[in-house]
Amino acid sequence: MDSLIDMPFATIDIKDCGITDVPHTNLERSKENERISKDQIKKRKKKQKDYQPNYFLSIPITNKEITRGIKILQNAIIQQDKQLAKAMTSDGSFHITLLVMQLLSEDEVNIGIGALLELKPFIEEILQGKQLILPFQGIDTFGNQVGFVKLAEGDHVNSLLEIAEAAKRTFQEKGILAGENRSFKPHLTFMKLSKAPWLRKKGVKKIDPEFYEKFISHRFGEEMVHRIDLCSMLKKKQSNGYYHCESSVVIGKKPIGLRDLINEALRRERMSLKSKVKQIKELLLKPETQARIRRELFEGRSVNNSNQGNQVDFSTTLT
């Protein structure tokens, strides 16, 4: 129905096409379908209006050369204005954001984890067995409010854009609100003025380009992409400073640590157990299941015991 609205013939009345013997019921059905379609559009617009991303797909930056270079950059800026220390991205959380999304419940988080797992074969198809290497060089800002290290030009940019588009499509097909209105521009954030709103009251309204002019063409290094994480923006960060991670997929040939493998195995086991518990709960709440259990529990008991009216209230015991 939504796709028909965008077609040029969607608003043409049937009688305009020269057909005069269309049953009245068809016209009524057409009006009803149009009304339903308008209601769906209104609901979708309201849902999009309330859209507040709280999760994102992250490519973690693990190359020590890159993180060391960013720390040198941050310290150089802080030396020129100590107030900006609170605006700096903290250690351990350097990353590339691939996609933002809204997940409002545990069930939606589980759906997001499933979407991430489904994304992996699409990424492998895009890369065709090649390693995705991201070189970082130079500095830029978004409106002098967000400072970031730039991704150098090259074929890797197209691959990353394809992966981002595949991610957006995969998550949206699962019914998840994902993506942004602006076009995807991969970047490595090292500072945000919004992290310290009080700076504006102190007269700091923008990032002065002179603060980073010595790094304007600096080569920070290359990141070999080996993992994509589904992370929370709001949950408490890990002890190493990185975001709370719900799940991950491994990309390329670079092996991850034993701890990462154990954590991923535990996450998958937890998701499997939650799914099984949910299925068992739904099964036990069915009237026919409850009747069968009662029959088997009380079968063979004496008439006096059965007349005591012992009943099992499954709806309360399972909540």
PDB file of N, CA, C and O in Angstrom, residues 56-107:
ATOM      1  N   PHE A  56      24.364   1.638  18.537  1.00  0.00           N
ATOM      2  CA  PHE A  56      25.071   1.890  17.285  1.00  0.00           C
ATOM      3  C   PHE A  56      25.984   0.723  16.953  1.00  0.00           C
ATOM      4  O   PHE A  56      26.368  -0.061  17.831  1.00  0.00           O
ATOM      5  N   LEU A  57      26.319   0.612  15.671  1.00  0.00           N
ATOM      6  CA  LEU A  57      27.314  -0.355  15.210  1.00  0.00           C
ATOM      7  C   LEU A  57      28.662   0.339  15.201  1.00  0.00           C
ATOM      8  O   LEU A  57      28.822   1.410  14.608  1.00  0.00           O
ATOM      9  N   SER A  58      29.625  -0.272  15.866  1.00  0.00           N
ATOM     10  CA  SER A  58      30.934   0.350  16.046  1.00  0.00           C
ATOM     11  C   SER A  58      32.047  -0.490  15.434  1.00  0.00           C
ATOM     12  O   SER A  58      32.066  -1.713  15.558  1.00  0.00           O
ATOM     13  N   ILE A  59      32.979   0.201  14.773  1.00  0.00           N
ATOM     14  CA  ILE A  59      34.242  -0.414  14.362  1.00  0.00           C
ATOM     15  C   ILE A  59      35.294   0.112  15.331  1.00  0.00           C
ATOM     16  O   ILE A  59      35.689   1.290  15.260  1.00  0.00           O
ATOM     17  N   PRO A  60      35.730  -0.699  16.291  1.00  0.00           N
ATOM     18  CA  PRO A  60      36.690  -0.214  17.294  1.00  0.00           C
ATOM     19  C   PRO A  60      38.062   0.047  16.689  1.00  0.00           C
ATOM     20  O   PRO A  60      38.512  -0.674  15.801  1.00  0.00           O
ATOM     21  N   ILE A  61      38.714   1.104  17.174  1.00  0.00           N
ATOM     22  CA  ILE A  61      40.077   1.425  16.748  1.00  0.00           C
ATOM     23  C   ILE A  61      41.041   0.789  17.729  1.00  0.00           C
ATOM     24  O   ILE A  61      41.087   1.161  18.915  1.00  0.00           O
ATOM     25  N   THR A  62      41.807  -0.176  17.254  1.00  0.00           N
ATOM     26  CA  THR A  62      42.692  -0.950  18.128  1.00  0.00           C
ATOM     27  C   THR A  62      44.172  -0.729  17.842  1.00  0.00           C
ATOM     28  O   THR A  62      45.012  -1.186  18.615  1.00  0.00           O
ATOM     29  N   ASN A  63      44.497  -0.047  16.747  1.00  0.00           N
ATOM     30  CA  ASN A  63      45.892   0.205  16.389  1.00  0.00           C
ATOM     31  C   ASN A  63      46.497   1.223  17.370  1.00  0.00           C
ATOM     32  O   ASN A  63      46.050   2.380  17.438  1.00  0.00           O
ATOM     33  N   LYS A  64      47.515   0.808  18.116  1.00  0.00           N
ATOM     34  CA  LYS A  64      48.137   1.660  19.130  1.00  0.00           C
ATOM     35  C   LYS A  64      48.767   2.908  18.519  1.00  0.00           C
ATOM     36  O   LYS A  64      48.834   3.963  19.161  1.00  0.00           O
ATOM     37  N   GLU A  65      49.221   2.794  17.284  1.00  0.00           N
ATOM     38  CA  GLU A  65      49.819   3.959  16.624  1.00  0.00           C
ATOM     39  C   GLU A  65      48.777   5.066  16.452  1.00  0.00           C
ATOM     40  O   GLU A  65      49.065   6.254  16.673  1.00  0.00           O
ATOM     41  N   ILE A  66      47.557   4.673  16.067  1.00  0.00           N
ATOM     42  CA  ILE A  66      46.488   5.654  15.865  1.00  0.00           C
ATOM     43  C   ILE A  66      46.076   6.275  17.191  1.00  0.00           C
ATOM     44  O   ILE A  66      45.976   7.505  17.311  1.00  0.00           O
ATOM     45  N   THR A  67      45.828   5.437  18.196  1.00  0.00           N
ATOM     46  CA  THR A  67      45.378   5.958  19.489  1.00  0.00           C
ATOM     47  C   THR A  67      46.451   6.833  20.142  1.00  0.00           C
ATOM     48  O   THR A  67      46.142   7.844  20.778  1.00  0.00           O
ATOM     49  N   ARG A  68      47.713   6.456  19.961  1.00  0.00           N
ATOM     50  CA  ARG A  68      48.806   7.254  20.517  1.00  0.00           C
ATOM     51  C   ARG A  68      48.867   8.623  19.837  1.00  0.00           C
ATOM     52  O   ARG A  68      49.054   9.659  20.491  1.00  0.00           O
ATOM     53  N   GLY A  69      48.674   8.640  18.523  1.00  0.00           N
ATOM     54  CA  GLY A  69      48.678   9.906  17.781  1.00  0.00           C
ATOM     55  C   GLY A  69      47.531  10.810  18.195  1.00  0.00           C
ATOM     56  O   GLY A  69      47.692  12.039  18.283  1.00  0.00           O
ATOM     57  N   ILE A  70      46.360  10.210  18.442  1.00  0.00           N
ATOM     58  CA  ILE A  70      45.213  11.012  18.869  1.00  0.00           C
ATOM     59  C   ILE A  70      45.452  11.611  20.252  1.00  0.00           C
ATOM     60  O   ILE A  70      45.082  12.763  20.515  1.00  0.00           O
ATOM     61  N   LYS A  71      46.075  10.847  21.142  1.00  0.00           N
ATOM     62  CA  LYS A  71      46.365  11.365  22.478  1.00  0.00           C
ATOM     63  C   LYS A  71      47.334  12.543  22.401  1.00  0.00           C
ATOM     64  O   LYS A  71      47.195  13.530  23.145  1.00  0.00           O
ATOM     65  N   ILE A  72      48.310  12.458  21.516  1.00  0.00           N
ATOM     66  CA  ILE A  72      49.243  13.571  21.328  1.00  0.00           C
ATOM     67  C   ILE A  72      48.487  14.805  20.828  1.00  0.00           C
ATOM     68  O   ILE A  72      48.724  15.933  21.289  1.00  0.00           O
ATOM     69  N   LEU A  73      47.571  14.594  19.879  1.00  0.00           N
ATOM     70  CA  LEU A  73      46.742  15.676  19.348  1.00  0.00           C
ATOM     71  C   LEU A  73      45.902  16.306  20.467  1.00  0.00           C
ATOM     72  O   LEU A  73      45.846  17.537  20.610  1.00  0.00           O
ATOM     73  N   GLN A  74      45.230  15.470  21.253  1.00  0.00           N
ATOM     74  CA  GLN A  74      44.380  15.974  22.330  1.00  0.00           C
ATOM     75  C   GLN A  74      45.185  16.783  23.349  1.00  0.00           C
ATOM     76  O   GLN A  74      44.762  17.863  23.777  1.00  0.00           O
ATOM     77  N   ASN A  75      46.333  16.254  23.720  1.00  0.00           N
ATOM     78  CA  ASN A  75      47.174  16.960  24.693  1.00  0.00           C
ATOM     79  C   ASN A  75      47.657  18.305  24.151  1.00  0.00           C
ATOM     80  O   ASN A  75      47.761  19.289  24.903  1.00  0.00           O
ATOM     81  N   ALA A  76      47.949  18.350  22.851  1.00  0.00           N
ATOM     82  CA  ALA A  76      48.397  19.606  22.235  1.00  0.00           C
ATOM     83  C   ALA A  76      47.287  20.649  22.294  1.00  0.00           C
ATOM     84  O   ALA A  76      47.555  21.848  22.527  1.00  0.00           O
ATOM     85  N   ILE A  77      46.037  20.217  22.100  1.00  0.00           N
ATOM     86  CA  ILE A  77      44.898  21.147  22.166  1.00  0.00           C
ATOM     87  C   ILE A  77      44.666  21.608  23.600  1.00  0.00           C
ATOM     88  O   ILE A  77      44.423  22.790  23.865  1.00  0.00           O
ATOM     89  N   ILE A  78      44.747  20.670  24.540  1.00  0.00           N
ATOM     90  CA  ILE A  78      44.514  20.990  25.952  1.00  0.00           C
ATOM     91  C   ILE A  78      45.558  21.982  26.470  1.00  0.00           C
ATOM     92  O   ILE A  78      45.257  22.869  27.287  1.00  0.00           O
ATOM     93  N   GLN A  79      46.796  21.854  25.987  1.00  0.00           N
ATOM     94  CA  GLN A  79      47.849  22.787  26.397  1.00  0.00           C
ATOM     95  C   GLN A  79      47.514  24.221  25.996  1.00  0.00           C
ATOM     96  O   GLN A  79      47.910  25.170  26.669  1.00  0.00           O
ATOM     97  N   GLN A  80      46.750  24.366  24.923  1.00  0.00           N
ATOM     98  CA  GLN A  80      46.360  25.702  24.452  1.00  0.00           C
ATOM     99  C   GLN A  80      45.098  26.212  25.137  1.00  0.00           C
ATOM    100  O   GLN A  80      44.885  27.422  25.224  1.00  0.00           O
ATOM    101  N   ASP A  81      44.254  25.279  25.607  1.00  0.00           N
ATOM    102  CA  ASP A  81      43.044  25.661  26.352  1.00  0.00           C
ATOM    103  C   ASP A  81      42.649  24.491  27.254  1.00  0.00           C
ATOM    104  O   ASP A  81      42.030  23.523  26.804  1.00  0.00           O
ATOM    105  N   LYS A  82      43.017  24.602  28.520  1.00  0.00           N
ATOM    106  CA  LYS A  82      42.791  23.499  29.470  1.00  0.00           C
ATOM    107  C   LYS A  82      41.317  23.189  29.666  1.00  0.00           C
ATOM    108  O   LYS A  82      40.953  22.082  30.077  1.00  0.00           O
ATOM    109  N   GLN A  83      40.427  24.137  29.392  1.00  0.00           N
ATOM    110  CA  GLN A  83      38.989  23.898  29.536  1.00  0.00           C
ATOM    111  C   GLN A  83      38.501  22.776  28.619  1.00  0.00           C
ATOM    112  O   GLN A  83      37.514  22.101  28.917  1.00  0.00           O
ATOM    113  N   LEU A  84      39.199  22.585  27.504  1.00  0.00           N
ATOM    114  CA  LEU A  84      38.758  21.618  26.497  1.00  0.00           C
ATOM    115  C   LEU A  84      39.048  20.171  26.891  1.00  0.00           C
ATOM    116  O   LEU A  84      38.665  19.247  26.168  1.00  0.00           O
ATOM    117  N   ALA A  85      39.688  19.952  28.030  1.00  0.00           N
ATOM    118  CA  ALA A  85      39.989  18.587  28.468  1.00  0.00           C
ATOM    119  C   ALA A  85      38.715  17.757  28.618  1.00  0.00           C
ATOM    120  O   ALA A  85      38.691  16.563  28.308  1.00  0.00           O
ATOM    121  N   LYS A  86      37.642  18.401  29.099  1.00  0.00           N
ATOM    122  CA  LYS A  86      36.372  17.695  29.321  1.00  0.00           C
ATOM    123  C   LYS A  86      35.637  17.393  28.015  1.00  0.00           C
ATOM    124  O   LYS A  86      34.675  16.635  28.006  1.00  0.00           O
ATOM    125  N   ALA A  87      36.073  17.985  26.918  1.00  0.00           N
ATOM    126  CA  ALA A  87      35.425  17.764  25.624  1.00  0.00           C
ATOM    127  C   ALA A  87      36.077  16.639  24.831  1.00  0.00           C
ATOM    128  O   ALA A  87      35.583  16.271  23.763  1.00  0.00           O
ATOM    129  N   MET A  88      37.147  16.079  25.372  1.00  0.00           N
ATOM    130  CA  MET A  88      37.896  15.061  24.645  1.00  0.00           C
ATOM    131  C   MET A  88      37.254  13.678  24.764  1.00  0.00           C
ATOM    132  O   MET A  88      36.728  13.312  25.819  1.00  0.00           O
ATOM    133  N   THR A  89      37.341  12.919  23.693  1.00  0.00           N
ATOM    134  CA  THR A  89      36.899  11.524  23.712  1.00  0.00           C
ATOM    135  C   THR A  89      37.840  10.728  24.604  1.00  0.00           C
ATOM    136  O   THR A  89      39.053  10.860  24.501  1.00  0.00           O
ATOM    137  N   SER A  90      37.280   9.930  25.475  1.00  0.00           N
ATOM    138  CA  SER A  90      38.092   9.225  26.471  1.00  0.00           C
ATOM    139  C   SER A  90      38.857   8.045  25.869  1.00  0.00           C
ATOM    140  O   SER A  90      38.489   7.533  24.809  1.00  0.00           O
ATOM    141  N   ASP A  91      39.897   7.645  26.578  1.00  0.00           N
ATOM    142  CA  ASP A  91      40.716   6.507  26.145  1.00  0.00           C
ATOM    143  C   ASP A  91      39.858   5.240  26.033  1.00  0.00           C
ATOM    144  O   ASP A  91      38.963   5.005  26.842  1.00  0.00           O
ATOM    145  N   GLY A  92      40.153   4.442  25.045  1.00  0.00           N
ATOM    146  CA  GLY A  92      39.465   3.159  24.900  1.00  0.00           C
ATOM    147  C   GLY A  92      38.192   3.200  24.103  1.00  0.00           C
ATOM    148  O   GLY A  92      37.651   2.165  23.720  1.00  0.00           O
ATOM    149  N   SER A  93      37.667   4.401  23.844  1.00  0.00           N
ATOM    150  CA  SER A  93      36.373   4.485  23.152  1.00  0.00           C
ATOM    151  C   SER A  93      36.473   5.001  21.719  1.00  0.00           C
ATOM    152  O   SER A  93      35.460   5.325  21.098  1.00  0.00           O
ATOM    153  N   PHE A  94      37.687   5.082  21.191  1.00  0.00           N
ATOM    154  CA  PHE A  94      37.855   5.521  19.802  1.00  0.00           C
ATOM    155  C   PHE A  94      37.240   4.485  18.858  1.00  0.00           C
ATOM    156  O   PHE A  94      37.500   3.280  18.983  1.00  0.00           O
ATOM    157  N   HIS A  95      36.433   4.957  17.912  1.00  0.00           N
ATOM    158  CA  HIS A  95      35.720   4.034  17.025  1.00  0.00           C
ATOM    159  C   HIS A  95      35.203   4.778  15.795  1.00  0.00           C
ATOM    160  O   HIS A  95      35.212   6.008  15.743  1.00  0.00           O
ATOM    161  N   ILE A  96      34.759   3.999  14.832  1.00  0.00           N
ATOM    162  CA  ILE A  96      34.023   4.513  13.679  1.00  0.00           C
ATOM    163  C   ILE A  96      32.572   4.063  13.843  1.00  0.00           C
ATOM    164  O   ILE A  96      32.303   2.867  14.036  1.00  0.00           O
ATOM    165  N   THR A  97      31.628   5.000  13.786  1.00  0.00           N
ATOM    166  CA  THR A  97      30.217   4.644  13.862  1.00  0.00           C
ATOM    167  C   THR A  97      29.722   4.252  12.474  1.00  0.00           C
ATOM    168  O   THR A  97      29.776   5.048  11.540  1.00  0.00           O
ATOM    169  N   LEU A  98      29.220   3.034  12.375  1.00  0.00           N
ATOM    170  CA  LEU A  98      28.749   2.514  11.099  1.00  0.00           C
ATOM    171  C   LEU A  98      27.261   2.781  10.897  1.00  0.00           C
ATOM    172  O   LEU A  98      26.808   3.047   9.783  1.00  0.00           O
ATOM    173  N   LEU A  99      26.500   2.711  12.012  1.00  0.00           N
ATOM    174  CA  LEU A  99      25.047   2.879  11.937  1.00  0.00           C
ATOM    175  C   LEU A  99      24.517   3.157  13.336  1.00  0.00           C
ATOM    176  O   LEU A  99      24.964   2.554  14.309  1.00  0.00           O
ATOM    177  N   VAL A 100      23.546   4.082  13.436  1.00  0.00           N
ATOM    178  CA  VAL A 100      22.874   4.319  14.712  1.00  0.00           C
ATOM    179  C   VAL A 100      21.453   3.773  14.624  1.00  0.00           C
ATOM    180  O   VAL A 100      20.885   3.668  13.540  1.00  0.00           O
ATOM    181  N   MET A 101      20.873   3.429  15.784  1.00  0.00           N
ATOM    182  CA  MET A 101      19.535   2.827  15.790  1.00  0.00           C
ATOM    183  C   MET A 101      18.879   3.018  17.142  1.00  0.00           C
ATOM    184  O   MET A 101      19.521   3.438  18.116  1.00  0.00           O
ATOM    185  N   GLN A 102      17.597   2.702  17.199  1.00  0.00           N
ATOM    186  CA  GLN A 102      16.835   2.780  18.444  1.00  0.00           C
ATOM    187  C   GLN A 102      16.337   1.390  18.829  1.00  0.00           C
ATOM    188  O   GLN A 102      15.595   0.762  18.087  1.00  0.00           O
ATOM    189  N   LEU A 103      16.771   0.929  20.007  1.00  0.00           N
ATOM    190  CA  LEU A 103      16.336  -0.360  20.546  1.00  0.00           C
ATOM    191  C   LEU A 103      15.785  -0.093  21.944  1.00  0.00           C
ATOM    192  O   LEU A 103      16.536   0.265  22.850  1.00  0.00           O
ATOM    193  N   LEU A 104      14.474  -0.247  22.120  1.00  0.00           N
ATOM    194  CA  LEU A 104      13.813   0.193  23.345  1.00  0.00           C
ATOM    195  C   LEU A 104      13.515  -0.920  24.336  1.00  0.00           C
ATOM    196  O   LEU A 104      13.031  -0.655  25.428  1.00  0.00           O
ATOM    197  N   SER A 105      13.757  -2.158  23.978  1.00  0.00           N
ATOM    198  CA  SER A 105      13.463  -3.268  24.890  1.00  0.00           C
ATOM    199  C   SER A 105      14.481  -4.380  24.697  1.00  0.00           C
ATOM    200  O   SER A 105      15.253  -4.378  23.727  1.00  0.00           O
ATOM    201  N   GLU A 106      14.455  -5.327  25.618  1.00  0.00           N
ATOM    202  CA  GLU A 106      15.375  -6.463  25.509  1.00  0.00           C
ATOM    203  C   GLU A 106      15.080  -7.277  24.262  1.00  0.00           C
ATOM    204  O   GLU A 106      16.001  -7.781  23.608  1.00  0.00           O
ATOM    205  N   ASP A 107      13.797  -7.399  23.913  1.00  0.00           N
ATOM    206  CA  ASP A 107      13.428  -8.129  22.696  1.00  0.00           C
ATOM    207  C   ASP A 107      14.011  -7.445  21.459  1.00  0.00           C
ATOM    208  O   ASP A 107      14.502  -8.113  20.540  1.00  0.00           O
TER     209      ASP A 107
END
